[in-house]
PDB file of C-alpha atoms in Angstrom:
ATOM      1  CA  UNK A   1     -23.023 -35.228 -17.132  1.00 51.00           C
ATOM      2  CA  UNK A   2     -25.991 -34.058 -15.285  1.00 55.00           C
ATOM      3  CA  UNK A   3     -24.036 -32.608 -12.380  1.00 57.00           C
ATOM      4  CA  UNK A   4     -21.867 -30.500 -14.413  1.00 54.00           C
ATOM      5  CA  UNK A   5     -22.296 -27.334 -14.803  1.00 54.00           C
ATOM      6  CA  UNK A   6     -23.147 -26.025 -18.430  1.00 54.00           C
ATOM      7  CA  UNK A   7     -20.402 -24.856 -21.153  1.00 55.00           C
ATOM      8  CA  UNK A   8     -20.539 -22.181 -23.137  1.00 52.00           C
ATOM      9  CA  UNK A   9     -22.819 -21.621 -26.295  1.00 51.00           C
ATOM     10  CA  UNK A  10     -26.055 -21.780 -24.960  1.00 52.00           C
ATOM     11  CA  UNK A  11     -27.379 -18.496 -26.418  1.00 53.00           C
ATOM     12  CA  UNK A  12     -26.865 -16.592 -23.683  1.00 55.00           C
ATOM     13  CA  UNK A  13     -24.521 -13.770 -23.038  1.00 61.00           C
ATOM     14  CA  UNK A  14     -22.486 -13.598 -20.669  1.00 61.00           C
ATOM     15  CA  UNK A  15     -22.318 -11.728 -17.156  1.00 68.00           C
ATOM     16  CA  UNK A  16     -19.766  -9.269 -16.394  1.00 66.00           C
ATOM     17  CA  UNK A  17     -18.216  -9.508 -13.139  1.00 72.00           C
ATOM     18  CA  UNK A  18     -19.758  -7.212 -10.082  1.00 78.00           C
ATOM     19  CA  UNK A  19     -17.684  -4.607  -9.585  1.00 76.00           C
ATOM     20  CA  UNK A  20     -16.616  -4.842  -5.403  1.00 74.00           C
ATOM     21  CA  UNK A  21     -17.706  -2.562  -3.291  1.00 76.00           C
ATOM     22  CA  UNK A  22     -16.192   0.820  -2.004  1.00 77.00           C
ATOM     23  CA  UNK A  23     -14.042   0.035   0.829  1.00 74.00           C
ATOM     24  CA  UNK A  24     -15.091   1.563   4.051  1.00 77.00           C
ATOM     25  CA  UNK A  25     -14.286   1.235   6.920  1.00 72.00           C
ATOM     26  CA  UNK A  26     -16.203   0.788  10.535  1.00 75.00           C
ATOM     27  CA  UNK A  27     -14.669   0.342  14.004  1.00 68.00           C
ATOM     28  CA  UNK A  28     -15.465  -2.949  15.733  1.00 70.00           C
ATOM     29  CA  UNK A  29     -15.695  -4.050  18.902  1.00 74.00           C
ATOM     30  CA  UNK A  30     -12.806  -6.337  19.783  1.00 72.00           C
ATOM     31  CA  UNK A  31      -9.951  -4.284  20.854  1.00 69.00           C
ATOM     32  CA  UNK A  32      -7.721  -2.426  18.062  1.00 64.00           C
ATOM     33  CA  UNK A  33      -3.759  -4.559  18.110  1.00 62.00           C
ATOM     34  CA  UNK A  34      -2.678  -1.051  16.136  1.00 61.00           C
ATOM     35  CA  UNK A  35      -3.609   1.340  19.000  1.00 62.00           C
ATOM     36  CA  UNK A  36      -0.931   0.100  21.395  1.00 64.00           C
ATOM     37  CA  UNK A  37       1.922   1.183  18.577  1.00 69.00           C
ATOM     38  CA  UNK A  38       3.706   3.841  18.817  1.00 75.00           C
ATOM     39  CA  UNK A  39       2.222   6.517  16.383  1.00 83.00           C
ATOM     40  CA  UNK A  40       4.951   7.898  14.544  1.00 89.00           C
ATOM     41  CA  UNK A  41       5.057   5.103  11.180  1.00 88.00           C
ATOM     42  CA  UNK A  42       1.250   5.824  11.041  1.00 87.00           C
ATOM     43  CA  UNK A  43       1.869   9.924  10.870  1.00 90.00           C
ATOM     44  CA  UNK A  44       4.146   9.812   8.695  1.00 91.00           C
ATOM     45  CA  UNK A  45       2.535   7.351   6.049  1.00 91.00           C
ATOM     46  CA  UNK A  46      -0.866   9.437   6.370  1.00 93.00           C
ATOM     47  CA  UNK A  47       0.190  11.968   3.514  1.00 95.00           C
ATOM     48  CA  UNK A  48       0.522   9.000   1.317  1.00 93.00           C
ATOM     49  CA  UNK A  49      -2.419   6.914   2.302  1.00 92.00           C
ATOM     50  CA  UNK A  50      -4.399  10.646   1.849  1.00 94.00           C
ATOM     51  CA  UNK A  51      -2.872  11.215  -1.520  1.00 94.00           C
ATOM     52  CA  UNK A  52      -3.065   7.500  -2.685  1.00 93.00           C
ATOM     53  CA  UNK A  53      -7.094   6.959  -1.507  1.00 89.00           C
ATOM     54  CA  UNK A  54      -9.158   6.762  -4.656  1.00 89.00           C
ATOM     55  CA  UNK A  55      -6.640   4.599  -5.980  1.00 93.00           C
ATOM     56  CA  UNK A  56      -7.404   0.403  -6.397  1.00 92.00           C
ATOM     57  CA  UNK A  57      -6.733  -1.203  -3.453  1.00 90.00           C
ATOM     58  CA  UNK A  58      -3.063  -2.706  -5.499  1.00 91.00           C
ATOM     59  CA  UNK A  59      -2.300   1.102  -6.449  1.00 93.00           C
ATOM     60  CA  UNK A  60      -2.596   1.927  -2.999  1.00 93.00           C
ATOM     61  CA  UNK A  61      -0.418  -0.910  -1.718  1.00 92.00           C
ATOM     62  CA  UNK A  62       1.908  -0.090  -3.820  1.00 93.00           C
ATOM     63  CA  UNK A  63       2.441   3.441  -3.454  1.00 94.00           C
ATOM     64  CA  UNK A  64       2.216   3.063   0.475  1.00 92.00           C
ATOM     65  CA  UNK A  65       5.019   0.772  -0.721  1.00 92.00           C
ATOM     66  CA  UNK A  66       7.557   2.564  -2.209  1.00 93.00           C
ATOM     67  CA  UNK A  67       7.209   4.964   0.751  1.00 93.00           C
ATOM     68  CA  UNK A  68       8.397   2.110   2.591  1.00 91.00           C
ATOM     69  CA  UNK A  69      10.994   1.510   0.711  1.00 90.00           C
ATOM     70  CA  UNK A  70      12.318   5.141   0.399  1.00 92.00           C
ATOM     71  CA  UNK A  71      12.366   5.787   3.706  1.00 91.00           C
ATOM     72  CA  UNK A  72      14.611   2.198   4.489  1.00 89.00           C
ATOM     73  CA  UNK A  73      16.868   3.210   1.472  1.00 90.00           C
ATOM     74  CA  UNK A  74      17.511   6.410   2.988  1.00 91.00           C
ATOM     75  CA  UNK A  75      18.111   5.016   6.693  1.00 89.00           C
ATOM     76  CA  UNK A  76      21.227   2.602   3.914  1.00 89.00           C
ATOM     77  CA  UNK A  77      22.005   5.583   3.090  1.00 90.00           C
ATOM     78  CA  UNK A  78      22.911   7.461   6.353  1.00 89.00           C
ATOM     79  CA  UNK A  79      24.665   4.865   7.744  1.00 87.00           C
ATOM     80  CA  UNK A  80      26.918   3.814   3.990  1.00 87.00           C
ATOM     81  CA  UNK A  81      27.978   8.165   4.924  1.00 86.00           C
ATOM     82  CA  UNK A  82      28.083   7.292   8.538  1.00 84.00           C
ATOM     83  CA  UNK A  83      30.869   4.270   8.272  1.00 83.00           C
ATOM     84  CA  UNK A  84      32.521   6.557   5.682  1.00 81.00           C
ATOM     85  CA  UNK A  85      32.920   9.355   8.479  1.00 79.00           C
ATOM     86  CA  UNK A  86      34.350   6.782  11.022  1.00 77.00           C
ATOM     87  CA  UNK A  87      38.096   5.152  11.181  1.00 78.00           C
ATOM     88  CA  UNK A  88      36.444   2.503   9.684  1.00 76.00           C
ATOM     89  CA  UNK A  89      38.308  -0.424   7.371  1.00 84.00           C
ATOM     90  CA  UNK A  90      37.828   1.143   3.901  1.00 83.00           C
ATOM     91  CA  UNK A  91      35.478  -2.293   2.955  1.00 88.00           C
ATOM     92  CA  UNK A  92      32.477  -1.626   5.826  1.00 84.00           C
ATOM     93  CA  UNK A  93      30.805   1.446   3.506  1.00 84.00           C
ATOM     94  CA  UNK A  94      30.359  -1.656   0.528  1.00 86.00           C
ATOM     95  CA  UNK A  95      29.378  -4.360   3.428  1.00 87.00           C
ATOM     96  CA  UNK A  96      26.553  -1.768   4.332  1.00 85.00           C
ATOM     97  CA  UNK A  97      25.627  -1.252   1.333  1.00 85.00           C
ATOM     98  CA  UNK A  98      25.454  -4.875  -0.201  1.00 88.00           C
ATOM     99  CA  UNK A  99      23.413  -5.683   2.792  1.00 84.00           C
ATOM    100  CA  UNK A 100      20.398  -6.081   0.755  1.00 85.00           C
ATOM    101  CA  UNK A 101      21.344  -7.672  -1.206  1.00 86.00           C
ATOM    102  CA  UNK A 102      23.273 -10.936   0.875  1.00 88.00           C
ATOM    103  CA  UNK A 103      20.293 -10.644   2.990  1.00 85.00           C
ATOM    104  CA  UNK A 104      17.432 -10.747   0.503  1.00 83.00           C
ATOM    105  CA  UNK A 105      14.660 -10.999   3.559  1.00 88.00           C
ATOM    106  CA  UNK A 106      15.190  -6.846   3.790  1.00 85.00           C
ATOM    107  CA  UNK A 107      13.484  -6.450   1.107  1.00 84.00           C
ATOM    108  CA  UNK A 108       9.705  -7.694   2.092  1.00 85.00           C
ATOM    109  CA  UNK A 109      10.906  -6.571   5.097  1.00 86.00           C
ATOM    110  CA  UNK A 110      11.229  -2.882   4.094  1.00 85.00           C
ATOM    111  CA  UNK A 111       8.500  -2.908   1.806  1.00 83.00           C
ATOM    112  CA  UNK A 112       6.209  -4.296   3.902  1.00 84.00           C
ATOM    113  CA  UNK A 113       3.563  -1.760   5.732  1.00 85.00           C
ATOM    114  CA  UNK A 114       5.007  -1.500   9.175  1.00 84.00           C
ATOM    115  CA  UNK A 115       7.498   0.450  11.513  1.00 87.00           C
ATOM    116  CA  UNK A 116       9.743  -1.285  10.695  1.00 87.00           C
ATOM    117  CA  UNK A 117      11.924   0.773   7.615  1.00 88.00           C
ATOM    118  CA  UNK A 118      11.312   4.134  10.050  1.00 90.00           C
ATOM    119  CA  UNK A 119      12.793   2.526  12.996  1.00 90.00           C
ATOM    120  CA  UNK A 120      15.642   1.624  10.473  1.00 88.00           C
ATOM    121  CA  UNK A 121      16.238   5.371   9.273  1.00 90.00           C
ATOM    122  CA  UNK A 122      16.378   6.738  13.501  1.00 91.00           C
ATOM    123  CA  UNK A 123      18.646   3.613  14.274  1.00 89.00           C
ATOM    124  CA  UNK A 124      20.878   4.779  11.078  1.00 88.00           C
ATOM    125  CA  UNK A 125      20.701   8.888  12.578  1.00 89.00           C
ATOM    126  CA  UNK A 126      21.490   6.972  16.076  1.00 88.00           C
ATOM    127  CA  UNK A 127      24.541   5.806  14.640  1.00 85.00           C
ATOM    128  CA  UNK A 128      25.696   8.320  12.251  1.00 84.00           C
ATOM    129  CA  UNK A 129      25.180  10.590  15.328  1.00 85.00           C
ATOM    130  CA  UNK A 130      26.830   8.638  18.084  1.00 81.00           C
ATOM    131  CA  UNK A 131      30.113   8.542  16.840  1.00 73.00           C
ATOM    132  CA  UNK A 132      31.022  11.744  16.815  1.00 69.00           C
ATOM    133  CA  UNK A 133      29.962  12.441  20.907  1.00 67.00           C
ATOM    134  CA  UNK A 134      32.929   9.537  21.381  1.00 63.00           C
ATOM    135  CA  UNK A 135      35.441  12.318  20.655  1.00 64.00           C
ATOM    136  CA  UNK A 136      33.989  15.044  21.092  1.00 63.00           C
ATOM    137  CA  UNK A 137      30.547  16.479  22.386  1.00 66.00           C
ATOM    138  CA  UNK A 138      29.047  19.340  21.066  1.00 74.00           C
ATOM    139  CA  UNK A 139      25.432  20.365  22.127  1.00 78.00           C
ATOM    140  CA  UNK A 140      24.296  20.523  18.759  1.00 80.00           C
ATOM    141  CA  UNK A 141      25.289  16.619  18.505  1.00 80.00           C
ATOM    142  CA  UNK A 142      23.254  15.785  22.137  1.00 83.00           C
ATOM    143  CA  UNK A 143      20.240  17.485  20.682  1.00 87.00           C
ATOM    144  CA  UNK A 144      19.863  15.859  17.549  1.00 89.00           C
ATOM    145  CA  UNK A 145      20.956  12.488  19.073  1.00 89.00           C
ATOM    146  CA  UNK A 146      17.680  12.984  21.522  1.00 90.00           C
ATOM    147  CA  UNK A 147      15.959  13.790  18.483  1.00 93.00           C
ATOM    148  CA  UNK A 148      16.796  10.887  16.879  1.00 92.00           C
ATOM    149  CA  UNK A 149      16.432   8.936  20.034  1.00 92.00           C
ATOM    150  CA  UNK A 150      13.268  10.027  20.743  1.00 92.00           C
ATOM    151  CA  UNK A 151      11.920   9.639  17.514  1.00 93.00           C
ATOM    152  CA  UNK A 152      13.011   6.234  17.647  1.00 91.00           C
ATOM    153  CA  UNK A 153      11.076   5.878  20.912  1.00 90.00           C
ATOM    154  CA  UNK A 154       7.785   6.713  19.181  1.00 90.00           C
ATOM    155  CA  UNK A 155       7.985   4.729  16.187  1.00 89.00           C
ATOM    156  CA  UNK A 156       8.339   1.722  18.346  1.00 87.00           C
ATOM    157  CA  UNK A 157       9.140  -0.060  22.238  1.00 84.00           C
ATOM    158  CA  UNK A 158      12.129  -1.681  20.414  1.00 84.00           C
ATOM    159  CA  UNK A 159      13.882   1.585  20.443  1.00 87.00           C
ATOM    160  CA  UNK A 160      14.131   0.847  24.566  1.00 89.00           C
ATOM    161  CA  UNK A 161      17.366  -0.903  24.306  1.00 91.00           C
ATOM    162  CA  UNK A 162      19.001   1.597  22.219  1.00 89.00           C
ATOM    163  CA  UNK A 163      18.245   4.664  24.038  1.00 89.00           C
ATOM    164  CA  UNK A 164      19.834   2.540  26.715  1.00 89.00           C
ATOM    165  CA  UNK A 165      22.402   1.789  25.202  1.00 88.00           C
ATOM    166  CA  UNK A 166      23.308   4.880  23.798  1.00 86.00           C
ATOM    167  CA  UNK A 167      23.088   6.673  27.901  1.00 84.00           C
ATOM    168  CA  UNK A 168      25.690   4.088  28.843  1.00 84.00           C
ATOM    169  CA  UNK A 169      28.053   4.453  26.371  1.00 79.00           C
ATOM    170  CA  UNK A 170      27.802   8.354  26.911  1.00 79.00           C
ATOM    171  CA  UNK A 171      27.715   8.322  30.533  1.00 77.00           C
ATOM    172  CA  UNK A 172      29.011   5.187  31.535  1.00 69.00           C
ATOM    173  CA  UNK A 173      32.189   6.444  32.076  1.00 66.00           C
ATOM    174  CA  UNK A 174      31.301   8.863  34.258  1.00 67.00           C
ATOM    175  CA  UNK A 175      29.326   6.818  36.055  1.00 68.00           C
ATOM    176  CA  UNK A 176      31.622   4.192  36.001  1.00 68.00           C
ATOM    177  CA  UNK A 177      34.615   6.523  36.924  1.00 62.00           C
TER     178      UNK A 177
END
């Protein structure tokens, strides 16, 4: 038909596909929504980004997402270990370890390029460090807990309720008398 493109075999050589231009970044005129995010996630991911800078976009995303997964799996490991240190039922560490398989949305959420995986590891550290403070108090535990809370706040503002809850757990009995 006259409107359809010609099929191969016309005697001409097939053109090879053009390579995409190198990726560049130029700041735009509009506001940067990422600038409002706390900076720690970007600082943690910067070495992986720099290491993979010359790679293809797919390979670079794979590397960055792999680092994100490692952070999330580290958080899961910390929570499993914390559960083993508490007087929790024996099945609880197994339930925590099975969490990603019971709720498969965990995999894409923790593998995306976002600060949720870093929040998860600091929340796990807070959980690990809070339990001993309910039974005995050592200044080292308080300092590590403060560090984990501070790093969590540098990662995501939703860590504010976590900090408030920990403050209530630790100071509540004193304040409420």
